[in-house]
Coordinates of C-alpha atoms in Angstrom, one line a residue:
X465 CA 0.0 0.0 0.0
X466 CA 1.7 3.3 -0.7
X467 CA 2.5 5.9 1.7
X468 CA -0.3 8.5 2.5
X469 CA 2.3 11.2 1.6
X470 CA 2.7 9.8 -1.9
X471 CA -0.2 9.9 -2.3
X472 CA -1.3 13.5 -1.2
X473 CA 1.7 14.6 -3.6
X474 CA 0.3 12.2 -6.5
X475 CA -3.2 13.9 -5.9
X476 CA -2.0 17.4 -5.9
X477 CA 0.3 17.4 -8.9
X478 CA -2.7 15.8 -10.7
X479 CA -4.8 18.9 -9.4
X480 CA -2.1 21.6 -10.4
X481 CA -2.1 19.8 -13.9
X482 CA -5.9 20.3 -14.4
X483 CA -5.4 23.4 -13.2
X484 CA -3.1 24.6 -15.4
X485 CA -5.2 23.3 -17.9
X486 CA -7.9 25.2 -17.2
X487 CA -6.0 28.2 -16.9
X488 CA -4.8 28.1 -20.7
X489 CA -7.7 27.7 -22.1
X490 CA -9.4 31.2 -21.9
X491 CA -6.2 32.6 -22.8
X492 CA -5.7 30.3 -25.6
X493 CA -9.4 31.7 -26.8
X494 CA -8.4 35.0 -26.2
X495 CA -5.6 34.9 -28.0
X496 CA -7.6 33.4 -31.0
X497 CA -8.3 35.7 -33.6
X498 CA -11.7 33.6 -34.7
X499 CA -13.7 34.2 -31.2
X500 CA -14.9 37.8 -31.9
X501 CA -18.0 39.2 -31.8
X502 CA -18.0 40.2 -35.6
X503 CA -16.4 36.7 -36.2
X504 CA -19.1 34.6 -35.3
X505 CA -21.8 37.2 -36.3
X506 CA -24.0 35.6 -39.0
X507 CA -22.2 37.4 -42.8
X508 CA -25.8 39.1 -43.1
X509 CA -25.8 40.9 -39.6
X510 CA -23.5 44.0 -38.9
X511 CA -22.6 43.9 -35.3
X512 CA -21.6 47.6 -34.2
X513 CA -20.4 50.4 -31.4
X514 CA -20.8 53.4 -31.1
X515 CA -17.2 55.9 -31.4
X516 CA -16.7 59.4 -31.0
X517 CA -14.1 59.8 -33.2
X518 CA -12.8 63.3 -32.4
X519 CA -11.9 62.0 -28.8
X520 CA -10.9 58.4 -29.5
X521 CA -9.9 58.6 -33.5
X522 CA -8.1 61.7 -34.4
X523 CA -4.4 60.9 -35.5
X524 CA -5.2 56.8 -36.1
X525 CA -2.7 56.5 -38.8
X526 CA 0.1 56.5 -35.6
X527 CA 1.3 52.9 -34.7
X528 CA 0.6 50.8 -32.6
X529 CA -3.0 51.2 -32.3
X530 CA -4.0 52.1 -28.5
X531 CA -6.1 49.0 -26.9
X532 CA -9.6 50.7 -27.1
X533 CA -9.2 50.9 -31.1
X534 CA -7.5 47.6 -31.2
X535 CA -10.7 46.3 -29.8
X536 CA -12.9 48.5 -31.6
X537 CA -11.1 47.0 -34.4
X538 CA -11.6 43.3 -33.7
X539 CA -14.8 43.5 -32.5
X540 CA -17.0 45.1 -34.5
X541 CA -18.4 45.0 -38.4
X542 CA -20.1 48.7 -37.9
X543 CA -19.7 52.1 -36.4
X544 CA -21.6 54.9 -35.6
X545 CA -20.7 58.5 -34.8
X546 CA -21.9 58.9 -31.6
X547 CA -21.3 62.7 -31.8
X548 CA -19.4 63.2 -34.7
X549 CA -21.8 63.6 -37.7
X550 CA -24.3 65.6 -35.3
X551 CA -25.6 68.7 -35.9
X552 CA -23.4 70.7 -33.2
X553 CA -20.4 68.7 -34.0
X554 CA -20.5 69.0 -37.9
X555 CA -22.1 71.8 -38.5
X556 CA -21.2 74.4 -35.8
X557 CA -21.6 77.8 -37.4
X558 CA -24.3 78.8 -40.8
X559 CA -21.1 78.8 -43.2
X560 CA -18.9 76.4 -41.2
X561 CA -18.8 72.6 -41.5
X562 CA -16.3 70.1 -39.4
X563 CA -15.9 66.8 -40.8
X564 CA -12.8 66.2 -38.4
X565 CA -14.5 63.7 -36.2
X566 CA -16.5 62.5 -39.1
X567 CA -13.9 61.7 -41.6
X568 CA -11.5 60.2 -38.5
X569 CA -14.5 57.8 -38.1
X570 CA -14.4 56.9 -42.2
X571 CA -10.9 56.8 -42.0
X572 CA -10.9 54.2 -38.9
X573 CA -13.9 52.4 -40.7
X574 CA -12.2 51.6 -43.8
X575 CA -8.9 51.1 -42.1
X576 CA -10.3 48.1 -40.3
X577 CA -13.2 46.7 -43.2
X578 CA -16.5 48.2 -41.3
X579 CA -19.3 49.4 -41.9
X580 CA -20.5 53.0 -40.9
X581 CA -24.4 54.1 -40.1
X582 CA -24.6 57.1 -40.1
X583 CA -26.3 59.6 -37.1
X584 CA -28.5 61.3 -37.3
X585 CA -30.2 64.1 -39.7
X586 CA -33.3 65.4 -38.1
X587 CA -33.3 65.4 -34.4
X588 CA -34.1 68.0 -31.8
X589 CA -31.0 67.7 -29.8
X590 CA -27.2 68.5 -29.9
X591 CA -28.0 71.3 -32.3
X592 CA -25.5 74.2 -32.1
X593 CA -26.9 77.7 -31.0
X594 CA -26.8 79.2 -34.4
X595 CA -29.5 76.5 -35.2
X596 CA -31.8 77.1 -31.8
X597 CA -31.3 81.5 -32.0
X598 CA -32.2 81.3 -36.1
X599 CA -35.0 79.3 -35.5
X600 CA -36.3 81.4 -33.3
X601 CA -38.0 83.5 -36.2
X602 CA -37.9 80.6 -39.0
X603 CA -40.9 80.2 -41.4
X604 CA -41.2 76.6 -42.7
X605 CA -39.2 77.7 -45.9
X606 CA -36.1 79.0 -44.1
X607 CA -36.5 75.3 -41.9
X608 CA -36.8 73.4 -45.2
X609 CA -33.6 75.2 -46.4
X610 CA -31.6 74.9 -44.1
X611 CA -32.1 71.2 -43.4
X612 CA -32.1 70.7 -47.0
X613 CA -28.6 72.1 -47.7
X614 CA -27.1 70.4 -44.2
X615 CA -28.4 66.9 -45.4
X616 CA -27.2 67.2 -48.8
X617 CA -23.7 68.9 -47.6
X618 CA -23.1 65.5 -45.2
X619 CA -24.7 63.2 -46.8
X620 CA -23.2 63.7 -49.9
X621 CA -19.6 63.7 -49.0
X622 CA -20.1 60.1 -47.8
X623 CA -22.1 58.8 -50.2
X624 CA -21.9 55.3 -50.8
X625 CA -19.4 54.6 -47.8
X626 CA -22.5 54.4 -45.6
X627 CA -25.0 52.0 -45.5
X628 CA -27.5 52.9 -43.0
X629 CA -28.5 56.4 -42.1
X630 CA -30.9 57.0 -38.9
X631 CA -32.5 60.1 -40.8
X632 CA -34.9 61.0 -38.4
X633 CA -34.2 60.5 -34.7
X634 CA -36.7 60.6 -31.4
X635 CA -39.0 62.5 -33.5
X636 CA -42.1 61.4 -31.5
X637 CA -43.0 62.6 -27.7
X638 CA -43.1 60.1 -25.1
X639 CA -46.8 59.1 -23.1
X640 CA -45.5 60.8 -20.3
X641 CA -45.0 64.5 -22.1
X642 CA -47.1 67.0 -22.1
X643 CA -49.9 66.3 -24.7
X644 CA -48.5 62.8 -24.9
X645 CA -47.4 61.0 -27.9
X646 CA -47.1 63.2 -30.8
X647 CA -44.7 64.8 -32.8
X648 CA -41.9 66.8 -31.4
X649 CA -43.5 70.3 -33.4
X650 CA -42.5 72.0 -29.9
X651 CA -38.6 71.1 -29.3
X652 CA -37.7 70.3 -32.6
X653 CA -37.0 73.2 -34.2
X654 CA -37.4 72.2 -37.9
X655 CA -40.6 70.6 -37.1
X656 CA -41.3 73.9 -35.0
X657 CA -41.4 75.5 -38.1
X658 CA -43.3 73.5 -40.3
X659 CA -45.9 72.5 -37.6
X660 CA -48.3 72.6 -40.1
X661 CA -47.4 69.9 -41.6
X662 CA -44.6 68.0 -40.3
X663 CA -45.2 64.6 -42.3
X664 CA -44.3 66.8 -45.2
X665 CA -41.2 68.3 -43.8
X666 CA -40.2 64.3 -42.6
X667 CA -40.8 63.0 -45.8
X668 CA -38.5 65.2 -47.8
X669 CA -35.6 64.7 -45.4
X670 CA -35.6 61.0 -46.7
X671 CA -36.2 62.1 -50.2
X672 CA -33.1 64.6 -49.6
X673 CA -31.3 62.3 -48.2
X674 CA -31.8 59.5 -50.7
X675 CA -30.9 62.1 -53.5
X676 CA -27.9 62.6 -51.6
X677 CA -26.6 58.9 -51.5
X678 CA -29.0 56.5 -53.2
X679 CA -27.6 53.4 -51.5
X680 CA -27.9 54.2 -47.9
X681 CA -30.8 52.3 -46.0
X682 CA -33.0 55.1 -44.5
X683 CA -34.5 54.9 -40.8
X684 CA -36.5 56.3 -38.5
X685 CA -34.6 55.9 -35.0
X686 CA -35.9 56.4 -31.4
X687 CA -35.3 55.1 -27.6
X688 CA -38.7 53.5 -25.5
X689 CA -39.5 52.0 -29.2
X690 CA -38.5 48.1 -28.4
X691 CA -41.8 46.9 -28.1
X692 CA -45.3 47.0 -29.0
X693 CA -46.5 51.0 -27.3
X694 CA -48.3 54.2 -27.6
X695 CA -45.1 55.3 -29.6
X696 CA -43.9 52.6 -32.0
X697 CA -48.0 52.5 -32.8
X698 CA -47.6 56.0 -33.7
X699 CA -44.3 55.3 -35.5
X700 CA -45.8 52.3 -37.4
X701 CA -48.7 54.7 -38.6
X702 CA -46.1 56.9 -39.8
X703 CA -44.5 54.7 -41.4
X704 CA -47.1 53.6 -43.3
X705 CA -48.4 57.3 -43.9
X706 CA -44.8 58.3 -45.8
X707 CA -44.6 54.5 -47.8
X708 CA -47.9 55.4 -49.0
X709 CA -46.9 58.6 -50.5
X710 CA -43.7 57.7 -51.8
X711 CA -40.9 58.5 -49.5
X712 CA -38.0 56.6 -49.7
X713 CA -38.1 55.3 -45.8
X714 CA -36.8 52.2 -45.6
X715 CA -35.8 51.1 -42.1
X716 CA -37.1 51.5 -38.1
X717 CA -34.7 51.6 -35.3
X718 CA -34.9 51.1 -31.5
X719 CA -32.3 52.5 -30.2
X720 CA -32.7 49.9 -26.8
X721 CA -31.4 52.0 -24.1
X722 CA -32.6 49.7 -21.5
X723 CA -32.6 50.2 -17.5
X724 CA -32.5 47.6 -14.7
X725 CA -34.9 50.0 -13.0
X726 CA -37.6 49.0 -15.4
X727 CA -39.0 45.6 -16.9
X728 CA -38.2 44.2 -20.4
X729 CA -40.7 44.6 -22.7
X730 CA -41.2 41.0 -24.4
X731 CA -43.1 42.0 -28.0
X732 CA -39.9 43.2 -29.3
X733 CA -39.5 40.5 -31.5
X734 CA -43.1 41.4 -32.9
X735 CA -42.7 45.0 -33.0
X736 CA -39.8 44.1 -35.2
X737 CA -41.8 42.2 -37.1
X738 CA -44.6 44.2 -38.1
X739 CA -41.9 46.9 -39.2
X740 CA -40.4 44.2 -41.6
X741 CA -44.0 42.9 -42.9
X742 CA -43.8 46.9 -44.4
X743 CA -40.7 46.2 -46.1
X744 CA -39.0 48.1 -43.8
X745 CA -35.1 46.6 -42.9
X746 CA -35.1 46.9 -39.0
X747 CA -32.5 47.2 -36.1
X748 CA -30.8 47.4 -32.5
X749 CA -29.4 50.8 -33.3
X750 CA -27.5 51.8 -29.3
X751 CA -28.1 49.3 -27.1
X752 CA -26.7 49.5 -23.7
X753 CA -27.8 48.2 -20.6
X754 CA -27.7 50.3 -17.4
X755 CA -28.5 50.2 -13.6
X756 CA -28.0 51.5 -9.8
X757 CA -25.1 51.2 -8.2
X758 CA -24.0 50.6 -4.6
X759 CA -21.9 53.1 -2.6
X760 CA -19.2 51.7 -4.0
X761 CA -20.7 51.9 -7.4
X762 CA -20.7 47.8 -7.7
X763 CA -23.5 46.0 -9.1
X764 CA -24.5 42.9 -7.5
X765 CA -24.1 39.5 -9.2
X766 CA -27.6 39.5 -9.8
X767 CA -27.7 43.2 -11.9
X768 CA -24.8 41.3 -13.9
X769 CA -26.7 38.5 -14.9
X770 CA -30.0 40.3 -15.7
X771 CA -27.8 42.9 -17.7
X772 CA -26.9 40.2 -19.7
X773 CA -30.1 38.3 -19.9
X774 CA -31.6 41.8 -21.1
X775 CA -28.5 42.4 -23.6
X776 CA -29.0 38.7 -24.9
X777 CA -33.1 39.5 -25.2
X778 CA -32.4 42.6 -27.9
X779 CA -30.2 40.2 -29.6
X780 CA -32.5 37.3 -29.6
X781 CA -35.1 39.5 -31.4
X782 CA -32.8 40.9 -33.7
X783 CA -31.9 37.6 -34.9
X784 CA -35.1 36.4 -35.0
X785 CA -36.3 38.6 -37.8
X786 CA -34.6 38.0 -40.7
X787 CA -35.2 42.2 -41.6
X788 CA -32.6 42.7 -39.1
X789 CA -29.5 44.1 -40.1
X790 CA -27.9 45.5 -37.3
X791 CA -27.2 45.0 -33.8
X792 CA -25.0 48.0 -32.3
X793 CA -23.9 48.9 -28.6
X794 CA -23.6 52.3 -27.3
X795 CA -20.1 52.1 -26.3
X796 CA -18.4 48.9 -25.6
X797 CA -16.5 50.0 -22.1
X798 CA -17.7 51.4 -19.3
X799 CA -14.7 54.4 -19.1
X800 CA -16.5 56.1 -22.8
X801 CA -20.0 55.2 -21.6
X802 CA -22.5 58.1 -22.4
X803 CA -24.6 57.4 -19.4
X804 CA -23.0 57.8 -16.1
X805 CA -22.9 61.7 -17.9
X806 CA -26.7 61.4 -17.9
X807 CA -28.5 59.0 -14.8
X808 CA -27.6 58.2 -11.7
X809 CA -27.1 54.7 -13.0
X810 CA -23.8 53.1 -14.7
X811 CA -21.7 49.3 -15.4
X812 CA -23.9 49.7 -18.7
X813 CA -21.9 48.4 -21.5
X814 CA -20.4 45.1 -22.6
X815 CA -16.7 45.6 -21.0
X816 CA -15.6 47.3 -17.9
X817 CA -13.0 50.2 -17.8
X818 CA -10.0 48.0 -18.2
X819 CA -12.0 46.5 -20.9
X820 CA -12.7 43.3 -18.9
X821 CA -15.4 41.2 -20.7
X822 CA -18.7 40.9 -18.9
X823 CA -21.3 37.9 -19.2
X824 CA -23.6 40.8 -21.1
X825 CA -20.2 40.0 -24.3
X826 CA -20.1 36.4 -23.1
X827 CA -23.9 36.3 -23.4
X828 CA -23.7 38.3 -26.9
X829 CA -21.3 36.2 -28.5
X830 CA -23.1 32.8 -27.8
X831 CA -26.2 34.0 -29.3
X832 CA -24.1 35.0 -32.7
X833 CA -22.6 32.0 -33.1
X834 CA -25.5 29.5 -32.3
X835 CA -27.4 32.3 -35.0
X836 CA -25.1 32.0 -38.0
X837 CA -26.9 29.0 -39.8
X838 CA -30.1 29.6 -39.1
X839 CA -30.3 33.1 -41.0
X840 CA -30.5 32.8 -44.9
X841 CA -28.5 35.7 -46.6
X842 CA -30.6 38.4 -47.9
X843 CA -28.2 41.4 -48.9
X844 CA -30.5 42.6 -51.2
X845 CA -29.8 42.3 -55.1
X846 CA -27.3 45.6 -56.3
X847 CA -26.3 46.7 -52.2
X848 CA -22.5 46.0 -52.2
X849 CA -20.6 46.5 -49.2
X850 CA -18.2 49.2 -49.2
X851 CA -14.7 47.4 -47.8

């Protein structure tokens, strides 16, 4: 019989072997290139971030890349400007454009074979203070103008490098504003202008914009619109109002800023779907995920596995309707997250700071990679990508 000691050592060199086992294989996986997020995304479903390029982008040509754009590299088939093709960004003075931000974005996009939606066209926020003093006395003409010649200025010098364009963005009220769901004819100040009719004034921002680059895939884009509501009824009725008359509209966005405060609502997969049964393409345009913190601004392990749950859910119905063509997050890390600047909530993205994985990415990436046979390819006849 062997000695006890013998066999204690026998036990734990057999432990530290499985161990060390276990140890090298998430690095091994980390260190393979195939494991990504765009990598195991099915070939017909961009999976984006959002960048501000004029903080994170300017100078990319300098190597080696920093981590956050090595990342932002291997991750992700798609980016959106978070700031950088806005109104106060872009266009800061009546004579002045600044495509800085904008063209470091391009530049990044091409750099490393993505895609780029643009954002956004029409929107009643982020304008610069030429835009909210002039408007002050606007008639509907002087509105039309103006947003005619910005749309055709921006659009225009990156037509055909962009394949989606959120055109219009939060142009409806929510329930709980005054006078309820409607449209923004109060703090939009193009629709201010043309309160009249503001249909009319929508409808010719797609047609200006589709002038401008005939390729781009144009939405309508707003937050609260996952499910089946008060406000996605009202954008569905719109929707149908500008396909009848002609407008080139041609894809609905919920933007799926989502808080642990609130539930999930569970017809998102059928809001997307009536959307689609239009013709309409359809998708998760800045998803994030957000919540309370403790004192220490920790989430519990519970917060970190409905975060993912509710991360995975947006996915789910995204690539459950085959209309959907992309799936982008607000932000991939915690340290560039938009909302900690906005709620009393944070931990809302996929990484943390130091760009730790969560189980929200873990949770992400299964759901891609189970997803990649089961959706037929329907790029649709003529749309090349622009690599």
């Amino acid at each position: 019989m062997s000695h006890p000691t013998t066999m204690r050592r026998v036990a734990a060199i057999a432990a530290a072997s499985l161990v060390a086992v276990a140890l090298s294989l998430p690095a091994a996986q980390a260190g393979s290139r195939h494991h990504t997020l765009r990598s195991e995304a099915p070939r017909d479903l961009e999976v984006g971030s959002a960048v501000w390029g004029q903080r994170d982008l300017l100078g990319y040509d300098r190597r080696p890349p920093t981590q956050f754009q090595r990342i932002l590299g291997a991750e992700f088939s798609s980016l959106t400007p978070e700031n950088d093709m806005k109104w106060a960004e872009v266009h800061p003075e009546p004579d002045v454009y600044d495509f800085s931000g904008a063209d470091a974005v391009m530049a990044f996009a091409k750099a490393n074979r993505q895609e780029v939606r643009g954002h956004t066209l029409l929107w009643h926020s982020q304008n610069p203070q030429w835009v909210i003093d002039a408007s002050a006395t606007w008639t509907c003409e002087d509105a039309r103008d103006v947003l005619e010649e910005h749309i055709r200025t921006v659009v225009g010098r990156y037509a055909g490098e962009i394949y989606e364009w959120d055109v219009a963005n939060e142009i409806f009220q929510d329930e709980w504003d005054t006078g309820g769901v409607m449209l923004r004819t109060e703090a939009n100040p193009f629709l201010k202008a043309c309160a009249e009719d503001p249909v009319a004034l929508i409808g010719d921002a797609f047609r200006w914009t589709h002038e401008a680059d005939p390729e781009a895939v144009l939405f309508l884009n707003d937050y609260n619109a996952e499910g089946i509501n008060t406000k996605t009824d009202a954008y569905y009725a719109l929707a149908q109002e500008l396909l009848a008359d002609g407008v080139p509209l041609s894809g609905f966005g919920a933007q799926g800023h989502l808080s642990l405060q609130y539930g999930f609502d569970e017809s998102m997969q059928a809001n997307f779907e009536r959307f689609a049964a239009l013709g309409l393409k359809v998708a998760v345009t800045e998803a994030d995920v957000r919540m309370p913190l403790d004192a220490n601004g920790e989430p519990t392990a519970e917060q970190i596995a409905l975060q993912a749950e509710r991360y995975d859910a947006m996915l789910q119905a995204c690539v459950n309707v085959a209309a959907c063509t992309s799936f982008t997050v607000w932000g991939f890390d915690d340290a560039r997250s938009w909302v900690p600047g906005v709620f009393p909530e944070g931990y809302a993205t996929i990484m943390t700071e130091d760009f730790v994985k969560k189980p929200a990415y873990d949770a992400l990436l299964e759901t891609l990679t189970d997803a990649t046979p089961g959706r037929a390819p329907r790029t649709p006849p003529g749309h090349h990508h622009h690599h």
